[in-house]
PDB file of C-alpha atoms in Angstrom:
ATOM      1  CA  MET A   1       0.000   0.000   0.000  1.00  0.00           C
ATOM      2  CA  GLU A   2       2.829   2.413   0.843  1.00  0.00           C
ATOM      3  CA  LEU A   3       4.497   1.773  -2.506  1.00  0.00           C
ATOM      4  CA  SER A   4       1.230   2.350  -4.343  1.00  0.00           C
ATOM      5  CA  ASN A   5       0.505   5.540  -2.418  1.00  0.00           C
ATOM      6  CA  ALA A   6       3.964   6.764  -3.395  1.00  0.00           C
ATOM      7  CA  GLY A   7       3.195   6.098  -7.053  1.00  0.00           C
ATOM      8  CA  LYS A   8       5.618   3.177  -7.262  1.00  0.00           C
ATOM      9  CA  TYR A   9       3.127   0.934  -9.003  1.00  0.00           C
ATOM     10  CA  ALA A  10       5.586  -1.430 -10.685  1.00  0.00           C
ATOM     11  CA  GLU A  11       7.312  -2.074  -7.369  1.00  0.00           C
ATOM     12  CA  ALA A  12       3.961  -2.614  -5.670  1.00  0.00           C
ATOM     13  CA  GLU A  13       3.012  -5.069  -8.419  1.00  0.00           C
ATOM     14  CA  LYS A  14       6.245  -7.009  -7.936  1.00  0.00           C
ATOM     15  CA  GLU A  15       5.685  -7.233  -4.169  1.00  0.00           C
ATOM     16  CA  LEU A  16       2.107  -8.434  -4.612  1.00  0.00           C
ATOM     17  CA  ARG A  17       3.174 -11.056  -7.162  1.00  0.00           C
ATOM     18  CA  THR A  18       5.666 -12.418  -4.658  1.00  0.00           C
ATOM     19  CA  GLU A  19       3.009 -12.531  -1.925  1.00  0.00           C
ATOM     20  CA  LEU A  20       0.515 -14.215  -4.245  1.00  0.00           C
ATOM     21  CA  ASP A  21       3.006 -16.852  -5.393  1.00  0.00           C
ATOM     22  CA  ALA A  22       3.807 -17.725  -1.786  1.00  0.00           C
ATOM     23  CA  ARG A  23       0.152 -17.802  -0.779  1.00  0.00           C
ATOM     24  CA  SER A  24      -0.856 -19.901  -3.783  1.00  0.00           C
ATOM     25  CA  ARG A  25       1.801 -22.494  -3.033  1.00  0.00           C
ATOM     26  CA  LEU A  26       0.642 -22.657   0.578  1.00  0.00           C
ATOM     27  CA  VAL A  27      -3.172 -22.740   0.306  1.00  0.00           C
ATOM     28  CA  GLY A  28      -4.081 -22.048  -3.321  1.00  0.00           C
ATOM     29  CA  PRO A  29      -5.112 -18.848  -5.147  1.00  0.00           C
ATOM     30  CA  ASN A  30      -8.646 -18.559  -3.803  1.00  0.00           C
ATOM     31  CA  ASP A  31      -8.523 -18.284  -0.033  1.00  0.00           C
ATOM     32  CA  ALA A  32      -9.603 -14.984   1.532  1.00  0.00           C
ATOM     33  CA  LEU A  33      -6.121 -13.448   1.696  1.00  0.00           C
ATOM     34  CA  ALA A  34      -5.150 -14.632  -1.782  1.00  0.00           C
ATOM     35  CA  LEU A  35      -8.283 -13.038  -3.216  1.00  0.00           C
ATOM     36  CA  GLN A  36      -7.413  -9.755  -1.504  1.00  0.00           C
ATOM     37  CA  ILE A  37      -3.892  -9.924  -2.954  1.00  0.00           C
ATOM     38  CA  ARG A  38      -5.279 -10.643  -6.432  1.00  0.00           C
ATOM     39  CA  THR A  39      -7.590  -7.644  -6.126  1.00  0.00           C
ATOM     40  CA  GLY A  40      -4.669  -5.473  -5.047  1.00  0.00           C
ATOM     41  CA  LEU A  41      -2.640  -6.731  -7.989  1.00  0.00           C
ATOM     42  CA  ALA A  42      -5.453  -5.825 -10.371  1.00  0.00           C
ATOM     43  CA  ARG A  43      -5.536  -2.316  -8.893  1.00  0.00           C
ATOM     44  CA  GLU A  44      -1.822  -1.910  -9.543  1.00  0.00           C
ATOM     45  CA  TRP A  45      -2.344  -2.980 -13.143  1.00  0.00           C
ATOM     46  CA  SER A  46      -5.072  -0.349 -13.456  1.00  0.00           C
ATOM     47  CA  ASN A  47      -2.716   2.246 -11.976  1.00  0.00           C
ATOM     48  CA  GLN A  48      -0.218   1.389 -14.707  1.00  0.00           C
ATOM     49  CA  GLY A  49      -2.839   1.509 -17.446  1.00  0.00           C
ATOM     50  CA  LYS A  50      -2.867  -2.270 -17.861  1.00  0.00           C
ATOM     51  CA  HIS A  51      -6.644  -2.292 -17.876  1.00  0.00           C
ATOM     52  CA  ALA A  52      -7.072  -5.515 -19.856  1.00  0.00           C
ATOM     53  CA  ASP A  53      -4.980  -7.388 -17.279  1.00  0.00           C
ATOM     54  CA  ALA A  54      -6.919  -5.738 -14.462  1.00  0.00           C
ATOM     55  CA  GLU A  55     -10.211  -6.667 -16.127  1.00  0.00           C
ATOM     56  CA  ARG A  56      -9.209 -10.306 -16.445  1.00  0.00           C
ATOM     57  CA  GLU A  57      -8.241 -10.530 -12.764  1.00  0.00           C
ATOM     58  CA  HIS A  58     -11.284  -8.656 -11.440  1.00  0.00           C
ATOM     59  CA  ARG A  59     -13.537 -10.821 -13.613  1.00  0.00           C
ATOM     60  CA  ALA A  60     -11.952 -14.030 -12.287  1.00  0.00           C
ATOM     61  CA  VAL A  61     -12.117 -12.926  -8.648  1.00  0.00           C
ATOM     62  CA  MET A  62     -15.708 -11.728  -9.025  1.00  0.00           C
ATOM     63  CA  ALA A  63     -16.774 -14.983 -10.681  1.00  0.00           C
ATOM     64  CA  PHE A  64     -15.232 -17.044  -7.885  1.00  0.00           C
ATOM     65  CA  ARG A  65     -16.777 -14.900  -5.144  1.00  0.00           C
ATOM     66  CA  ARG A  66     -20.162 -14.988  -6.832  1.00  0.00           C
ATOM     67  CA  ARG A  67     -20.039 -18.753  -7.219  1.00  0.00           C
ATOM     68  CA  GLU A  68     -18.869 -19.382  -3.657  1.00  0.00           C
ATOM     69  CA  PHE A  69     -20.543 -16.601  -1.671  1.00  0.00           C
ATOM     70  CA  GLY A  70     -23.354 -15.303  -3.864  1.00  0.00           C
ATOM     71  CA  ALA A  71     -24.037 -12.092  -5.750  1.00  0.00           C
ATOM     72  CA  GLU A  72     -25.171 -10.249  -2.614  1.00  0.00           C
ATOM     73  CA  ASP A  73     -21.897 -10.759  -0.740  1.00  0.00           C
ATOM     74  CA  PRO A  74     -20.243  -7.335  -0.150  1.00  0.00           C
ATOM     75  CA  GLU A  75     -16.887  -8.528  -1.495  1.00  0.00           C
ATOM     76  CA  THR A  76     -18.564  -9.905  -4.611  1.00  0.00           C
ATOM     77  CA  LEU A  77     -20.221  -6.539  -5.203  1.00  0.00           C
ATOM     78  CA  SER A  78     -16.925  -4.759  -4.640  1.00  0.00           C
ATOM     79  CA  SER A  79     -15.164  -6.940  -7.224  1.00  0.00           C
ATOM     80  CA  TRP A  80     -18.080  -6.471  -9.611  1.00  0.00           C
ATOM     81  CA  THR A  81     -17.867  -2.688  -9.295  1.00  0.00           C
ATOM     82  CA  MET A  82     -14.120  -2.741  -9.921  1.00  0.00           C
ATOM     83  CA  LEU A  83     -14.729  -4.845 -13.026  1.00  0.00           C
ATOM     84  CA  ALA A  84     -17.150  -2.218 -14.310  1.00  0.00           C
ATOM     85  CA  ALA A  85     -14.571   0.493 -13.619  1.00  0.00           C
ATOM     86  CA  THR A  86     -11.937  -1.311 -15.701  1.00  0.00           C
ATOM     87  CA  LEU A  87     -14.393  -1.538 -18.585  1.00  0.00           C
ATOM     88  CA  LYS A  88     -15.031   2.194 -18.274  1.00  0.00           C
ATOM     89  CA  ALA A  89     -11.295   2.867 -18.258  1.00  0.00           C
ATOM     90  CA  GLN A  90     -11.039   1.058 -21.598  1.00  0.00           C
ATOM     91  CA  GLY A  91     -13.808   3.188 -23.090  1.00  0.00           C
ATOM     92  CA  ARG A  92     -16.198   0.234 -23.174  1.00  0.00           C
ATOM     93  CA  ASN A  93     -19.004   2.297 -21.697  1.00  0.00           C
ATOM     94  CA  ALA A  94     -21.926   0.186 -22.903  1.00  0.00           C
ATOM     95  CA  GLU A  95     -20.431  -2.893 -21.219  1.00  0.00           C
ATOM     96  CA  ALA A  96     -19.603  -0.886 -18.101  1.00  0.00           C
ATOM     97  CA  GLU A  97     -23.174   0.437 -17.972  1.00  0.00           C
ATOM     98  CA  LYS A  98     -24.527  -3.114 -18.079  1.00  0.00           C
ATOM     99  CA  GLU A  99     -22.305  -4.209 -15.174  1.00  0.00           C
ATOM    100  CA  TYR A 100     -23.094  -1.115 -13.101  1.00  0.00           C
ATOM    101  CA  ARG A 101     -26.818  -1.670 -13.637  1.00  0.00           C
ATOM    102  CA  SER A 102     -26.452  -5.268 -12.444  1.00  0.00           C
ATOM    103  CA  VAL A 103     -24.503  -4.227  -9.345  1.00  0.00           C
ATOM    104  CA  LEU A 104     -27.048  -1.546  -8.479  1.00  0.00           C
ATOM    105  CA  ALA A 105     -29.953  -3.958  -8.981  1.00  0.00           C
ATOM    106  CA  VAL A 106     -28.428  -6.390  -6.470  1.00  0.00           C
ATOM    107  CA  THR A 107     -27.566  -3.608  -4.019  1.00  0.00           C
ATOM    108  CA  GLU A 108     -31.073  -2.182  -4.255  1.00  0.00           C
ATOM    109  CA  HIS A 109     -32.490  -5.634  -3.511  1.00  0.00           C
ATOM    110  CA  VAL A 110     -30.310  -5.867  -0.380  1.00  0.00           C
ATOM    111  CA  GLU A 111     -30.418  -2.296   0.931  1.00  0.00           C
ATOM    112  CA  GLY A 112     -33.210  -0.501  -0.859  1.00  0.00           C
ATOM    113  CA  ARG A 113     -32.917   2.236  -3.462  1.00  0.00           C
ATOM    114  CA  GLU A 114     -31.321   4.692  -1.036  1.00  0.00           C
ATOM    115  CA  GLY A 115     -28.795   2.358   0.554  1.00  0.00           C
ATOM    116  CA  CYS A 116     -25.519   4.034   1.509  1.00  0.00           C
ATOM    117  CA  SER A 117     -23.089   1.582  -0.040  1.00  0.00           C
ATOM    118  CA  ASP A 118     -24.282   2.069  -3.614  1.00  0.00           C
ATOM    119  CA  LEU A 119     -23.889   5.869  -3.786  1.00  0.00           C
ATOM    120  CA  TRP A 120     -20.337   5.796  -5.150  1.00  0.00           C
ATOM    121  CA  THR A 121     -21.402   3.190  -7.698  1.00  0.00           C
ATOM    122  CA  ARG A 122     -24.287   5.438  -8.738  1.00  0.00           C
ATOM    123  CA  ILE A 123     -21.858   8.314  -9.346  1.00  0.00           C
ATOM    124  CA  GLU A 124     -19.653   6.088 -11.507  1.00  0.00           C
ATOM    125  CA  PHE A 125     -22.751   4.763 -13.273  1.00  0.00           C
ATOM    126  CA  ALA A 126     -23.865   8.326 -13.989  1.00  0.00           C
ATOM    127  CA  ALA A 127     -20.456   9.155 -15.453  1.00  0.00           C
ATOM    128  CA  VAL A 128     -20.744   6.174 -17.815  1.00  0.00           C
ATOM    129  CA  LEU A 129     -24.207   7.315 -18.881  1.00  0.00           C
ATOM    130  CA  ASP A 130     -22.956  10.849 -19.440  1.00  0.00           C
ATOM    131  CA  ASP A 131     -20.054   9.592 -21.569  1.00  0.00           C
ATOM    132  CA  GLN A 132     -22.629   7.934 -23.836  1.00  0.00           C
ATOM    133  CA  GLY A 133     -24.651  11.115 -24.186  1.00  0.00           C
ATOM    134  CA  LYS A 134     -27.379   9.950 -21.791  1.00  0.00           C
ATOM    135  CA  HIS A 135     -27.171  13.248 -19.964  1.00  0.00           C
ATOM    136  CA  SER A 136     -30.680  13.474 -18.539  1.00  0.00           C
ATOM    137  CA  GLU A 137     -30.532   9.979 -17.023  1.00  0.00           C
ATOM    138  CA  ALA A 138     -27.106  10.748 -15.573  1.00  0.00           C
ATOM    139  CA  GLU A 139     -28.429  14.005 -14.124  1.00  0.00           C
ATOM    140  CA  LYS A 140     -31.299  12.155 -12.451  1.00  0.00           C
ATOM    141  CA  GLU A 141     -28.880   9.724 -10.760  1.00  0.00           C
ATOM    142  CA  LEU A 142     -26.588  12.474  -9.528  1.00  0.00           C
ATOM    143  CA  ARG A 143     -29.394  14.642  -8.154  1.00  0.00           C
ATOM    144  CA  ALA A 144     -30.686  11.598  -6.267  1.00  0.00           C
ATOM    145  CA  VAL A 145     -27.220  11.030  -4.767  1.00  0.00           C
ATOM    146  CA  LEU A 146     -26.965  14.671  -3.700  1.00  0.00           C
ATOM    147  CA  ALA A 147     -30.435  14.554  -2.114  1.00  0.00           C
ATOM    148  CA  ILE A 148     -29.585  11.412  -0.126  1.00  0.00           C
ATOM    149  CA  ARG A 149     -26.277  12.786   1.119  1.00  0.00           C
ATOM    150  CA  LYS A 150     -27.802  16.109   2.061  1.00  0.00           C
ATOM    151  CA  ARG A 151     -30.572  14.369   3.994  1.00  0.00           C
ATOM    152  CA  GLU A 152     -28.034  12.177   5.804  1.00  0.00           C
ATOM    153  CA  SER A 153     -25.427  14.808   6.630  1.00  0.00           C
ATOM    154  CA  GLY A 154     -27.272  18.098   6.392  1.00  0.00           C
ATOM    155  CA  ALA A 155     -24.391  19.490   4.319  1.00  0.00           C
ATOM    156  CA  ASP A 156     -25.010  21.541   1.207  1.00  0.00           C
ATOM    157  CA  GLU A 157     -24.156  20.158  -2.209  1.00  0.00           C
ATOM    158  CA  SER A 158     -20.801  21.952  -2.367  1.00  0.00           C
ATOM    159  CA  HIS A 159     -19.420  19.347   0.062  1.00  0.00           C
ATOM    160  CA  ASP A 160     -19.937  16.621  -2.531  1.00  0.00           C
ATOM    161  CA  PHE A 161     -17.063  17.468  -4.851  1.00  0.00           C
ATOM    162  CA  LEU A 162     -17.080  14.612  -7.370  1.00  0.00           C
ATOM    163  CA  THR A 163     -20.864  14.493  -7.666  1.00  0.00           C
ATOM    164  CA  CYS A 164     -21.081  18.214  -8.358  1.00  0.00           C
ATOM    165  CA  VAL A 165     -18.316  18.136 -10.960  1.00  0.00           C
ATOM    166  CA  THR A 166     -19.993  15.232 -12.752  1.00  0.00           C
ATOM    167  CA  LEU A 167     -23.426  16.865 -12.508  1.00  0.00           C
ATOM    168  CA  ALA A 168     -22.075  20.112 -13.947  1.00  0.00           C
ATOM    169  CA  ARG A 169     -20.716  18.142 -16.899  1.00  0.00           C
ATOM    170  CA  CYS A 170     -24.140  16.517 -17.403  1.00  0.00           C
ATOM    171  CA  LEU A 171     -25.822  19.914 -17.394  1.00  0.00           C
ATOM    172  CA  GLU A 172     -23.316  21.220 -19.921  1.00  0.00           C
ATOM    173  CA  GLY A 173     -24.040  18.221 -22.122  1.00  0.00           C
ATOM    174  CA  GLN A 174     -27.673  19.335 -22.180  1.00  0.00           C
ATOM    175  CA  LYS A 175     -26.694  22.973 -22.863  1.00  0.00           C
ATOM    176  CA  LYS A 176     -27.974  23.947 -19.399  1.00  0.00           C
ATOM    177  CA  PHE A 177     -25.077  26.331 -18.904  1.00  0.00           C
ATOM    178  CA  ALA A 178     -26.847  28.644 -16.466  1.00  0.00           C
ATOM    179  CA  GLU A 179     -27.633  25.732 -14.127  1.00  0.00           C
ATOM    180  CA  ALA A 180     -24.115  24.332 -14.490  1.00  0.00           C
ATOM    181  CA  LEU A 181     -22.617  27.741 -13.740  1.00  0.00           C
ATOM    182  CA  ALA A 182     -24.781  28.227 -10.642  1.00  0.00           C
ATOM    183  CA  LEU A 183     -23.731  24.796  -9.389  1.00  0.00           C
ATOM    184  CA  VAL A 184     -19.985  25.331  -9.790  1.00  0.00           C
ATOM    185  CA  GLN A 185     -20.273  28.826  -8.299  1.00  0.00           C
ATOM    186  CA  ARG A 186     -21.846  27.367  -5.147  1.00  0.00           C
ATOM    187  CA  MET A 187     -19.138  24.708  -5.113  1.00  0.00           C
ATOM    188  CA  GLU A 188     -16.405  27.342  -5.406  1.00  0.00           C
ATOM    189  CA  GLU A 189     -17.936  29.498  -2.672  1.00  0.00           C
ATOM    190  CA  GLY A 190     -18.314  26.500  -0.387  1.00  0.00           C
ATOM    191  CA  PHE A 191     -14.696  25.411  -0.746  1.00  0.00           C
ATOM    192  CA  GLU A 192     -13.335  28.928  -0.326  1.00  0.00           C
ATOM    193  CA  LYS A 193     -15.380  29.386   2.832  1.00  0.00           C
ATOM    194  CA  ARG A 194     -14.205  26.090   4.357  1.00  0.00           C
ATOM    195  CA  ALA A 195     -10.627  25.824   3.122  1.00  0.00           C
ATOM    196  CA  GLY A 196      -9.630  29.210   1.748  1.00  0.00           C
ATOM    197  CA  PRO A 197      -9.073  30.326  -1.855  1.00  0.00           C
ATOM    198  CA  GLU A 198      -5.593  28.773  -2.110  1.00  0.00           C
ATOM    199  CA  HIS A 199      -6.720  25.234  -1.314  1.00  0.00           C
ATOM    200  CA  PRO A 200      -6.351  22.896  -4.352  1.00  0.00           C
ATOM    201  CA  SER A 201     -10.081  22.078  -4.309  1.00  0.00           C
ATOM    202  CA  SER A 202     -10.947  25.788  -4.251  1.00  0.00           C
ATOM    203  CA  LYS A 203      -8.612  26.435  -7.169  1.00  0.00           C
ATOM    204  CA  PHE A 204     -10.090  23.531  -9.132  1.00  0.00           C
ATOM    205  CA  ALA A 205     -13.623  24.758  -8.458  1.00  0.00           C
ATOM    206  CA  LYS A 206     -12.593  28.212  -9.671  1.00  0.00           C
ATOM    207  CA  GLN A 207     -11.181  26.728 -12.865  1.00  0.00           C
ATOM    208  CA  GLN A 208     -14.436  24.841 -13.439  1.00  0.00           C
ATOM    209  CA  ARG A 209     -16.466  27.992 -12.842  1.00  0.00           C
ATOM    210  CA  GLU A 210     -14.342  29.994 -15.276  1.00  0.00           C
ATOM    211  CA  ARG A 211     -14.556  27.252 -17.894  1.00  0.00           C
ATOM    212  CA  VAL A 212     -18.352  26.896 -17.642  1.00  0.00           C
ATOM    213  CA  GLU A 213     -18.745  30.669 -17.624  1.00  0.00           C
ATOM    214  CA  ALA A 214     -16.760  30.903 -20.860  1.00  0.00           C
ATOM    215  CA  GLU A 215     -18.865  28.168 -22.470  1.00  0.00           C
ATOM    216  CA  TRP A 216     -22.070  29.907 -21.403  1.00  0.00           C
ATOM    217  CA  LYS A 217     -20.925  33.236 -22.865  1.00  0.00           C
ATOM    218  CA  LYS A 218     -19.959  31.471 -26.086  1.00  0.00           C
ATOM    219  CA  GLN A 219     -23.424  29.869 -26.265  1.00  0.00           C
ATOM    220  CA  GLN A 220     -25.103  33.226 -25.664  1.00  0.00           C
ATOM    221  CA  ALA A 221     -23.050  34.811 -28.434  1.00  0.00           C
ATOM    222  CA  ILE A 222     -24.085  32.068 -30.872  1.00  0.00           C
ATOM    223  CA  GLY A 223     -27.742  32.618 -29.959  1.00  0.00           C
ATOM    224  CA  LYS A 224     -27.667  36.326 -30.737  1.00  0.00           C
TER     225      LYS A 224
END
């Protein structure tokens, strides 16, 4: 983990391969620890852009977990979500959408539509929809996530950085520049109030606001 956090992905991969070889010789490749190591190895491949390798490993781990522990097992769902993410990383958005929908259907069956554990998956799912031009459906998912988080924490939407950035992109995709601009402005104000204008998140929010503002002005000029 320390190697990965330091960006030394190849070294982390080598260490995990050594651990997996030792574990496999001792008890086989599918005990609980070996499966965790295999998942970690797949993450390192993703970090290095080896998404096809990561996909193969996530798919194998997910299939084993599903066969042995069932689709509703939390670790199965985690592996399933990571599989979908590797498909997304390869630009295979239609396939990723299918896997995300399956994961969310199982999670909804277990926890209900507003279960906490599926919110991150819903954000990723929305991003996949948005990448395919399904902006309105993506917007619906993201607004639902924001509503749930606000109800649970009482915080305003500016606290939910990734969701707001993705939602702003969805709104832009629908030419709703005024709504997108209002959203990123609130996000910028929220970060500046909490962390100051020099914080990286505040600077990023400012960049997003300036970019959306420029796009909106360009759209207005075209409409004149």
